[in-house]
XYZ file of C-alpha atoms in Angstrom:
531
model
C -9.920 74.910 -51.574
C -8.608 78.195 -53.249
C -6.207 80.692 -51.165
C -9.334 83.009 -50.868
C -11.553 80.437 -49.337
C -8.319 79.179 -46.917
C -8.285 82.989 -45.890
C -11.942 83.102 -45.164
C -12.251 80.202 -42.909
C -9.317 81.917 -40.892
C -11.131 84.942 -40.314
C -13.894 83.540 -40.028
C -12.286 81.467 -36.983
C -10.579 84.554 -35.954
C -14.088 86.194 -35.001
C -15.094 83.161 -33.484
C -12.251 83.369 -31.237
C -13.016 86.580 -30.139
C -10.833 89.648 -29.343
C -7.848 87.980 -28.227
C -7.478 86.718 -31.769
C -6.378 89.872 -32.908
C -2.605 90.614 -33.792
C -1.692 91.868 -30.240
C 2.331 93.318 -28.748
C 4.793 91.068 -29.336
C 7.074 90.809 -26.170
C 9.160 87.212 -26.999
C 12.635 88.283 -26.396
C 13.910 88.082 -30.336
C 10.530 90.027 -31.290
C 9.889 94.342 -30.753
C 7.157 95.253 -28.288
C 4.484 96.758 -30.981
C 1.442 98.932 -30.195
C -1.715 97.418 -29.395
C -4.666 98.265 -31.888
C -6.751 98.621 -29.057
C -4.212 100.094 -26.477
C -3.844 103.303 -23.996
C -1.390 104.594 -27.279
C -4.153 104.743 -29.874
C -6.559 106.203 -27.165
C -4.159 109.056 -26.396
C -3.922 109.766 -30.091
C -8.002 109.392 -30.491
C -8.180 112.250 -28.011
C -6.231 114.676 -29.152
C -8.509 114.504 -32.439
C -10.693 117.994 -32.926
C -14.211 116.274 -32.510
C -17.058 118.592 -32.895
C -18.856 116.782 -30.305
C -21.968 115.480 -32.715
C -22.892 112.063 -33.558
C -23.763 110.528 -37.069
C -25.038 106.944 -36.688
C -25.807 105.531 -40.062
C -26.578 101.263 -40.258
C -24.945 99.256 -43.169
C -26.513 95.348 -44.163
C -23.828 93.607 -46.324
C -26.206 90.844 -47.960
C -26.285 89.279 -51.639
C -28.291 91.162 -54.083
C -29.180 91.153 -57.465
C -28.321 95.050 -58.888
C -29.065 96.619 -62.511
C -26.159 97.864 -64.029
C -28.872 99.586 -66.627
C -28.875 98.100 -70.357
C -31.205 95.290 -69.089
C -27.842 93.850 -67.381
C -28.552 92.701 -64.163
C -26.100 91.167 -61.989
C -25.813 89.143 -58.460
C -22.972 90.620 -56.269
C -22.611 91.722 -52.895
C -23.740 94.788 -51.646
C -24.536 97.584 -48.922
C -28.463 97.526 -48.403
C -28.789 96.322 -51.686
C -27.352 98.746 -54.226
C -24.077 99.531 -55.429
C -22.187 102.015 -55.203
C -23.652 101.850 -51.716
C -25.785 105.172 -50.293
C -22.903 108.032 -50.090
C -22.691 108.925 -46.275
C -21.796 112.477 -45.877
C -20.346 114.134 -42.625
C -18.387 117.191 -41.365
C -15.124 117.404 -40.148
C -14.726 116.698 -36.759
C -17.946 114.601 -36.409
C -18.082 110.958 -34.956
C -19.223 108.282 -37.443
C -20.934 105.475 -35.789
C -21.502 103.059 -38.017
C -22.911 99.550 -37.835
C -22.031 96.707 -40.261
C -24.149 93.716 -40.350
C -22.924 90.662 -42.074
C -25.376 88.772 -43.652
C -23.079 87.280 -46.244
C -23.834 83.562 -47.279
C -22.507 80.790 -45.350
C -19.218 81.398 -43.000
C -18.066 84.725 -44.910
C -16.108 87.012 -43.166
C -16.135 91.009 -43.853
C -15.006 94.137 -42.571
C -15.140 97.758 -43.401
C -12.132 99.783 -44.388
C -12.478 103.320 -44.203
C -9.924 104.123 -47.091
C -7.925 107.352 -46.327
C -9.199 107.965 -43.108
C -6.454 108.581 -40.582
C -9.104 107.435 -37.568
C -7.890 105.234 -34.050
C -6.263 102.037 -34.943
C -8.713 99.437 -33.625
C -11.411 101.233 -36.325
C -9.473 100.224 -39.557
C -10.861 97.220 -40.445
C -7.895 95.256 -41.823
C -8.558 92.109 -39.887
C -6.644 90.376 -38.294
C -4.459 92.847 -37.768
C -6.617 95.308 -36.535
C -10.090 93.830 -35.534
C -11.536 90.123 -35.963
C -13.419 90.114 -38.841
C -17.406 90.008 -38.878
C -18.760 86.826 -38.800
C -21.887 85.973 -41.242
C -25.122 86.664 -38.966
C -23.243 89.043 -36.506
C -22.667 93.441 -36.175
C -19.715 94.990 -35.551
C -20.024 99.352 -34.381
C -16.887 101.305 -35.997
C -16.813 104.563 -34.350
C -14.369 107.037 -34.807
C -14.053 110.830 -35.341
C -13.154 112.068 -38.774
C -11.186 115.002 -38.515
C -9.894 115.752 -41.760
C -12.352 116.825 -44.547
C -12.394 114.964 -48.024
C -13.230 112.677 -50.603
C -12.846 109.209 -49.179
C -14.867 105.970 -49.639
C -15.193 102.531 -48.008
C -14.778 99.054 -48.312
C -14.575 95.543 -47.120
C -10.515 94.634 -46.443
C -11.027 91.048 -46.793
C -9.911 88.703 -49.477
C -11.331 90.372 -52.832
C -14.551 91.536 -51.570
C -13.678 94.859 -53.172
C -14.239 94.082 -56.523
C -17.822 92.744 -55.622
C -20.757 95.787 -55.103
C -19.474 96.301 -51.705
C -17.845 99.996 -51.063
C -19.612 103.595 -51.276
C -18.308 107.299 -50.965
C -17.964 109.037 -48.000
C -17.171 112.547 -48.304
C -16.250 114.548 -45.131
C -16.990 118.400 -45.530
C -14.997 120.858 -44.775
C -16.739 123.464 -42.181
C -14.843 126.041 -43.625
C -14.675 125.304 -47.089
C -12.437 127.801 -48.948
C -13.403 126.712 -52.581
C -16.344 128.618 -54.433
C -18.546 126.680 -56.303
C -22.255 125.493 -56.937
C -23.135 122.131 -57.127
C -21.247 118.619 -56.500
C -21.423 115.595 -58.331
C -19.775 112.143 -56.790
C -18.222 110.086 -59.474
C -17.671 106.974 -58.816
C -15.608 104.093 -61.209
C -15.698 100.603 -60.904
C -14.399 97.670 -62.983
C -17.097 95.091 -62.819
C -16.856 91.126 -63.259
C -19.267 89.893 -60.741
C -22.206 87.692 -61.597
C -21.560 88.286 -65.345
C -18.351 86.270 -66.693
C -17.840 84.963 -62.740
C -17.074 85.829 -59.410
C -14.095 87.798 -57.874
C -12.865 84.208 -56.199
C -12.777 82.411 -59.364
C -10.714 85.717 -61.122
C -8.339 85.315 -58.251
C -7.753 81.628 -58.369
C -7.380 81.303 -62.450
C -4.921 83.827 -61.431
C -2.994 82.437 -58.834
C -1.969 79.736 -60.753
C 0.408 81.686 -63.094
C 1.132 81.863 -66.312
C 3.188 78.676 -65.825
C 0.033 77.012 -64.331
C -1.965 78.041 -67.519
C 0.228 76.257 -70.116
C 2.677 79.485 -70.751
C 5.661 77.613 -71.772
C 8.883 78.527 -70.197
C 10.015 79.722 -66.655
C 10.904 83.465 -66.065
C 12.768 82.221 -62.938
C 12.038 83.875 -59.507
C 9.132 85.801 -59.346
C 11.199 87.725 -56.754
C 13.452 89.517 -59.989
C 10.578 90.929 -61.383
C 10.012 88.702 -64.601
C 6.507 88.686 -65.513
C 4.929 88.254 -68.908
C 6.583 91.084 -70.826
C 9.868 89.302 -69.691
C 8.653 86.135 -71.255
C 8.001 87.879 -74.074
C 11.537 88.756 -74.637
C 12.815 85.833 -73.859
C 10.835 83.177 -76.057
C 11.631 85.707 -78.948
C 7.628 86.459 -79.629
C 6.770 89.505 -80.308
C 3.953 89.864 -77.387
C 2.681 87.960 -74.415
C -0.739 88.458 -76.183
C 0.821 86.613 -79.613
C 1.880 83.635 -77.492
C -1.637 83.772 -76.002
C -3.363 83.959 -79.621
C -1.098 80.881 -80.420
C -2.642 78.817 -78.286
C -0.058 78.281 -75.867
C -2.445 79.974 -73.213
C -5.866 79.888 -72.590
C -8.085 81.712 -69.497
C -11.213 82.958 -69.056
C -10.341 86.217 -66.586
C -6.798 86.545 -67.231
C -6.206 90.171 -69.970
C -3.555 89.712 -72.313
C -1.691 92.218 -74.487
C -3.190 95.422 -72.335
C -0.896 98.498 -72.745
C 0.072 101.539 -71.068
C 2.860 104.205 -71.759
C 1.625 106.585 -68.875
C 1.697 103.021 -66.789
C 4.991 102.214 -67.956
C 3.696 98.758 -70.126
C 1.238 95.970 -68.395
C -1.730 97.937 -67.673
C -3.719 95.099 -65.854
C -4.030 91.484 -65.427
C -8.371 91.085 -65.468
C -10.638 90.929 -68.682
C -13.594 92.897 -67.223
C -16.750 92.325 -69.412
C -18.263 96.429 -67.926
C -16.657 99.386 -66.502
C -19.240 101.545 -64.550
C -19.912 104.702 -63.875
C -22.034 105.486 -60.550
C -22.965 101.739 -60.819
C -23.775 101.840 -64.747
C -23.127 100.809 -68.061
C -22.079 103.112 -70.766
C -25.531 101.846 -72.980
C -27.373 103.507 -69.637
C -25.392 105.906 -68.306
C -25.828 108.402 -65.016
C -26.549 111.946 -65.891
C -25.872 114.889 -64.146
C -28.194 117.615 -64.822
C -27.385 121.440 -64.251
C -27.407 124.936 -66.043
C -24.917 126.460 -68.553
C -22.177 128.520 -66.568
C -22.416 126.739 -63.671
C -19.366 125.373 -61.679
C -19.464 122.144 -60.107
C -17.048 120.389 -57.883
C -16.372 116.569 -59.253
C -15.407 114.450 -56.595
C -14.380 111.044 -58.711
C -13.244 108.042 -56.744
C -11.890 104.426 -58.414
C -13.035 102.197 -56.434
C -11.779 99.707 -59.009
C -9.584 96.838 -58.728
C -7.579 96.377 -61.244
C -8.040 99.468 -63.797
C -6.613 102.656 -63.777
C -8.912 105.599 -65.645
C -8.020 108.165 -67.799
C -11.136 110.743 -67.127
C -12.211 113.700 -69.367
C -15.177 115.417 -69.668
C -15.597 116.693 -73.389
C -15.561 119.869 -74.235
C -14.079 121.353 -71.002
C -10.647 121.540 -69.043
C -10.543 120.352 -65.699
C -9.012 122.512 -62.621
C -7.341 119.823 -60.124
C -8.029 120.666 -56.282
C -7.649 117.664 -54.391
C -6.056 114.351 -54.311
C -6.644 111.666 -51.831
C -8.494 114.675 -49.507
C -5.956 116.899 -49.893
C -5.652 120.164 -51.257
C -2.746 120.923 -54.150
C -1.874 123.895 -56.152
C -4.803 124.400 -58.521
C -3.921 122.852 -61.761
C -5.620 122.585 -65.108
C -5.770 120.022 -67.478
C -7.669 117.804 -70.171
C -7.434 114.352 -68.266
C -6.866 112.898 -65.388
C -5.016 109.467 -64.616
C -6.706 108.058 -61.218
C -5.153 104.600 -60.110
C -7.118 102.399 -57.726
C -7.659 103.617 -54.081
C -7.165 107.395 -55.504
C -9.405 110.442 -55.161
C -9.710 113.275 -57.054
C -11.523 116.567 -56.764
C -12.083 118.994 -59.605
C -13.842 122.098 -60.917
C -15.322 122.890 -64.067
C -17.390 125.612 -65.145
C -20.161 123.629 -67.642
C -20.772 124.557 -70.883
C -23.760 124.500 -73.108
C -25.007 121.059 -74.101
C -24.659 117.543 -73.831
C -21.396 116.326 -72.646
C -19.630 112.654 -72.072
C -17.583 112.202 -68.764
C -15.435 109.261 -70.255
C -13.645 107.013 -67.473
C -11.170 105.355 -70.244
C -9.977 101.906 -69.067
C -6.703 102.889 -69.945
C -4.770 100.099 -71.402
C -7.813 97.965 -71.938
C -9.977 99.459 -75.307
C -12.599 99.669 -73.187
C -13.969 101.866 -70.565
C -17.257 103.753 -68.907
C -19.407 106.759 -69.349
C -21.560 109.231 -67.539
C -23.914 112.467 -69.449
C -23.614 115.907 -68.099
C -26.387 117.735 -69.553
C -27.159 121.221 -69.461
C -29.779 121.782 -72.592
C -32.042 119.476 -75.085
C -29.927 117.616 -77.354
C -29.284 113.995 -78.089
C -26.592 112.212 -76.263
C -23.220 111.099 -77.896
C -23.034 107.363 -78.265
C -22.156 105.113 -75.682
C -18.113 104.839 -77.454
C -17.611 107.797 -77.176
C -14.020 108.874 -76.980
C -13.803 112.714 -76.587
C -10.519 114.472 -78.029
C -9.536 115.788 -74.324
C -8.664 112.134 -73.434
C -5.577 112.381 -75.810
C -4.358 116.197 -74.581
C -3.014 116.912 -71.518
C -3.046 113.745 -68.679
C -2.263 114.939 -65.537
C -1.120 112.691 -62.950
C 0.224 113.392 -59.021
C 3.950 113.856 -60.507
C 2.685 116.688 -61.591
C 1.244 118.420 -58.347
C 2.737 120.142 -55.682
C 0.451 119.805 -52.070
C -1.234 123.753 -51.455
C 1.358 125.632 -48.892
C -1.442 124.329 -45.900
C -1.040 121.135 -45.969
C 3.049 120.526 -46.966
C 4.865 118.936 -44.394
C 7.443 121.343 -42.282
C 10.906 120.420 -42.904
C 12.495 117.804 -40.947
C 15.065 116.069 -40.381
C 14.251 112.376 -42.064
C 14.330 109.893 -38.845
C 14.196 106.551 -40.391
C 13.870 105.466 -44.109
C 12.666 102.129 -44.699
C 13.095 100.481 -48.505
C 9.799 98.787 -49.283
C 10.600 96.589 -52.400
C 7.852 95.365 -55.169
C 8.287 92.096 -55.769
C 6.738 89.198 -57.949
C 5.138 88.525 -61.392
C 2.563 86.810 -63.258
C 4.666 83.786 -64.152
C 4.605 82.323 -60.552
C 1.468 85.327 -59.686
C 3.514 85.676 -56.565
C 3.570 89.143 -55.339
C 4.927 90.793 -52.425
C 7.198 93.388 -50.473
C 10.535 92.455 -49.407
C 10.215 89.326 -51.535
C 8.117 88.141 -48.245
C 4.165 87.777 -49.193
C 2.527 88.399 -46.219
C 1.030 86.019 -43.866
C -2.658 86.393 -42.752
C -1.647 83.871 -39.877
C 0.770 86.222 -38.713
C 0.043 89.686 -39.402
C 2.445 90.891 -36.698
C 5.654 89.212 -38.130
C 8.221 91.443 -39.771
C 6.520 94.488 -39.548
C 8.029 97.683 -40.612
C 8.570 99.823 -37.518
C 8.203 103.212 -36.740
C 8.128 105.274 -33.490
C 5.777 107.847 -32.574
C 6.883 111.548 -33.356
C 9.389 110.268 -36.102
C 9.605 111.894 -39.597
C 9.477 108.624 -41.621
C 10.623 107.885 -45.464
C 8.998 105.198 -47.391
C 11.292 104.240 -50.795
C 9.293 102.419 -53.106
C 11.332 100.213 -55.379
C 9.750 98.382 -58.195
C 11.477 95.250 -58.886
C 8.662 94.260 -61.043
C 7.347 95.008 -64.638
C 3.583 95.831 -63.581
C 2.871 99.280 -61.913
C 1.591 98.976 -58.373
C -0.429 101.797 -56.569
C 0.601 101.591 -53.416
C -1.818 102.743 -50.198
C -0.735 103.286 -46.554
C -4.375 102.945 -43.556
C -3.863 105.339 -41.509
C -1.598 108.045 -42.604
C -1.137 110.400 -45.560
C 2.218 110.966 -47.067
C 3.802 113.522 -49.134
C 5.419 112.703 -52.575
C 9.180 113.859 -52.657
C 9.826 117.614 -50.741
C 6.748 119.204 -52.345
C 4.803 116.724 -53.771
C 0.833 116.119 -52.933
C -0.011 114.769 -50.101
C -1.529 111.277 -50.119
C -2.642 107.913 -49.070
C -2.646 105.459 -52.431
C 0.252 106.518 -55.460
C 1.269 104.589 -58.158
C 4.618 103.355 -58.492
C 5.566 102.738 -61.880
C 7.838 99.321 -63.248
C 11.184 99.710 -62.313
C 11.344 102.613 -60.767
C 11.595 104.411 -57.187
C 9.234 106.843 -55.607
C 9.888 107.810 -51.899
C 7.515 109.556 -50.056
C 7.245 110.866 -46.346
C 5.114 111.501 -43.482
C 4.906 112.227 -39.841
C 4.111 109.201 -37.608
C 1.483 110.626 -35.764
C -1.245 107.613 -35.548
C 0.138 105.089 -33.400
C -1.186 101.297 -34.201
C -0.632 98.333 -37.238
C -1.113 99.749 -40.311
C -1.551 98.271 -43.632
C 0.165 99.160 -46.620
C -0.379 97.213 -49.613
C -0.794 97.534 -53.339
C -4.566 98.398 -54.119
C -4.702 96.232 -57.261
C -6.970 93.606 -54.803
C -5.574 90.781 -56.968
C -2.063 91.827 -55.734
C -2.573 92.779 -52.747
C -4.500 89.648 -51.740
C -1.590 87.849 -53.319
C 0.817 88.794 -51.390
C 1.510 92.077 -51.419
C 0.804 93.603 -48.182
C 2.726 94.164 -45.163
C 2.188 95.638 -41.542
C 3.782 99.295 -40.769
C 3.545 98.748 -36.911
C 4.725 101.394 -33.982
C 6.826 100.397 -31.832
C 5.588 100.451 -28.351
């Protein structure tokens, strides 16, 4: 039995167990006293939310279904109510989302629903176990919660890899008083897709648990801990690439990418050979089209809900003004391309021109990537490899923001700064924080605490030579003094990016890489108030 199967029978067991499963205060006399998920501290915070006092109740069926990816490719994944991406559910600030999940996954599977970016009450995360039990197959769970903050956010299943399946949608929370100006919007949503055409997500994840040493890489890069991973290897054996050795014959896999290369990602761009990358659930041979008049400006909201590809996105023949990352506003920026990592949001303006006009989501790294139409007259589309010269100008990424004067955080005096270090590689495939991976057993065990009302740094060190982005439930943070502010940033191979925020949302919070592969590997850990 793979890792991912051991992890679903103990969730699984988890829900059977009830509520008193769940990762609850420590109080042993070596161990902190941590706030409850569930406790009068995440209640207090709930109510000093700004709820508008209405209701949205929307049901979601996770089940198996067969989905068309357009091109006659048709595919058997896992989905909400049967399509993927799953029906965008749209709200205003301040409204209470009551949502209902019901798990009719096959067999004993296990799911949740992770409402990525959403600072809501703890015991609403869905990060089981650390937050909830997870959902048994044949049984509901309610998440309700105000959302208080408008933006582009989506949502997703936080167990095993169940991401990279057909299970996640948008959900975009508007913004009563929206200060932009525009006239139409247009949800974009990326995906790198695998499932139920080369394999399944579990059999990705276990080819690549066993490491390159388990695949017949010769050699030892020593402990994954130092960071060696395949581009170490490289240099070491004396070959030129990872992806010559591979060609030699002294590897072989049937998920594992070789040879994929990034400057703007600092080298490695990602570890999975995806056989699609979709746009609003579709192939580039069939792609969506968004249809609208010449002069009219629309607001992109484009969310990867990929894991394991970051995008370079340009729409041809137009420049794109940045307005929002992660649902946040910045300091209005234009630029030819965007770089969005997995787990980030974007939100954009552009005035449309004349025509017919590729959106191109560039696997970047890969050669490959996916494709949507905008289309504002008659005229034949471009072809479905179609790489627009915008992709190669300008690439803007968050570095390069600065959060609008609204949302930056007031200076303060820094009250604790905690050193969360990347560790691992794809020799031993053994990633994690602190050189600890982290233990669904145990989800309370060496947490990083906080205390309510603190002003808290986070210093990212990369230890590793594969870029990580890196996404915190419950909070957003701010990049450097002036940086955006956000929830999911990319931290690039061997180097540091610290970031800060207030801790205002008292409960165990995740914060993990959002490469699902990683993450699930190891790479998580628990940023837990102290009670």
């Amino acid at each position: 039995m793979n890792s991912i199967n051991r992890r679903s029978v103990l969730l699984a067991g988890l829900g059977a167990a009830g509520a008193g499963a769940l990762a609850a205060c420590t109080d042993s006399a070596d161990s902190p006293t941590l706030v409850s998920p569930s406790g009068s501290a995440v209640a207090a915070a709930e109510k000093k939310r700004a709820g508008a006092g209405r209701q949205h109740k929307i049901a979601l069926t996770a089940s198996p279904a067969t989905v068309d990816l357009g091109g006659g490719i048709k595919a058997k994944t896992w989905t909400f109510d049967g399509r993927t991406p799953g029906k965008e559910v749209r709200i205003s600030a301040g409204d209470t989302l009551a949502a209902e999940l019901a798990n009719q996954l096959p067999g004993r599977t296990a799911t949740s629903i992770h409402w990525h970016g959403i600072a809501l009450r703890n015991d609403m995360d869905g990060a089981p176990p650390a937050t909830q039990t997870a959902v048994r197959a044949g049984s509901t769970f309610t998440y309700r919660f105000i959302a208080d903050v408008p933006g582009t956010y989506f949502f997703h299943p936080h167990v095993g890899v169940q991401l990279d399946r057909g299970l996640y949608a948008p959900l975009i929370v508007e913004d009563p008083r929206e200060p932009l100006v525009y006239d139409d919007e247009w949800v974009v949503v990326l995906d790198d897709w695998v499932d139920g055409v080369t394999g399944t997500p579990d059999e990705v994840f276990a080819e690549l648990g066993q490491g390159m040493g388990g695949m017949g890489m010769g050699g030892d890069s020593g402990s994954g801990a130092e960071g060696h991973d395949m581009h170490d290897m490289g240099d070491m054996s004396g070959d030129a690439s990872p992806s010559a050795s591979a060609s030699s014959g002294g590897m072989s896999g049937k998920f594992m990418l070789m040879g994929a290369e990034s400057d703007l990602l600092g080298g490695d761009a990602g570890d999975v050979k995806y056989p699609h990358h979709l746009i609003n659930g579709r192939v580039p041979a069939d792609p969506d089209v968004h249809t609208g008049k010449p002069g009219t400006k629309v607001r992109l909201r484009i969310i990867n809900a990929g894991s394991d590809t970051a995008y370079r996105v340009a729409l041809g023949g137009h420049r794109l003004t940045v307005t929002h990352t992660d649902g946040f506003p910045v300091r209005h920026r234009q630029t030819d391309a965007l770089l969005i990592a997995m787990g980030e949001r974007y939100d954009v303006l552009v005035t449309l021109g004349d025509g017919v006009f590729p959106l191109v989501a560039l696997a970047e790294g890969k050669n490959a990537g996916g494709l949507a139409l905008v289309r504002t007259a008659s005229g034949s589309a471009p072809s479905a490899t179609v790489r627009p010269k915008e992709l190669d100008g300008t690439v803007l990424t968050a570095s390069r923001l600065r959060a609008a004067d609204d949302v930056r955080l007031t200076a303060a005096k820094t009250d604790v700064t905690h050193q969360v270090r990347l560790t691992g590689g794809m020799m031993h495939y053994n990633w994690a924080i602190n050189g600890k991976p982290f233990d669904m057993a145990t989800p309370d065990a060496n947490p990083i605490l906080i205390e309510e009302g603190a002003r808290v740094r986070l210093d990212f060190v990369n230890d590793t030579t594969m870029w990580h982005p890196m996404h915190l439930h419950g909070h957003t943070y701010q990049l450097g003094d002036a940086g955006p502010r956000k929830d999911t940033a990319i931290v690039l191979p061997k180097k540091k990016l610290s970031v800060f925020f207030d801790a205002d949302n008292p409960g165990q919070w995740m914060l993990h890489c959002h490469n699902a592969y990683h993450g699930e590997a190891g790479m998580m850990t628990n940023v837990a108030y102290r009670a």
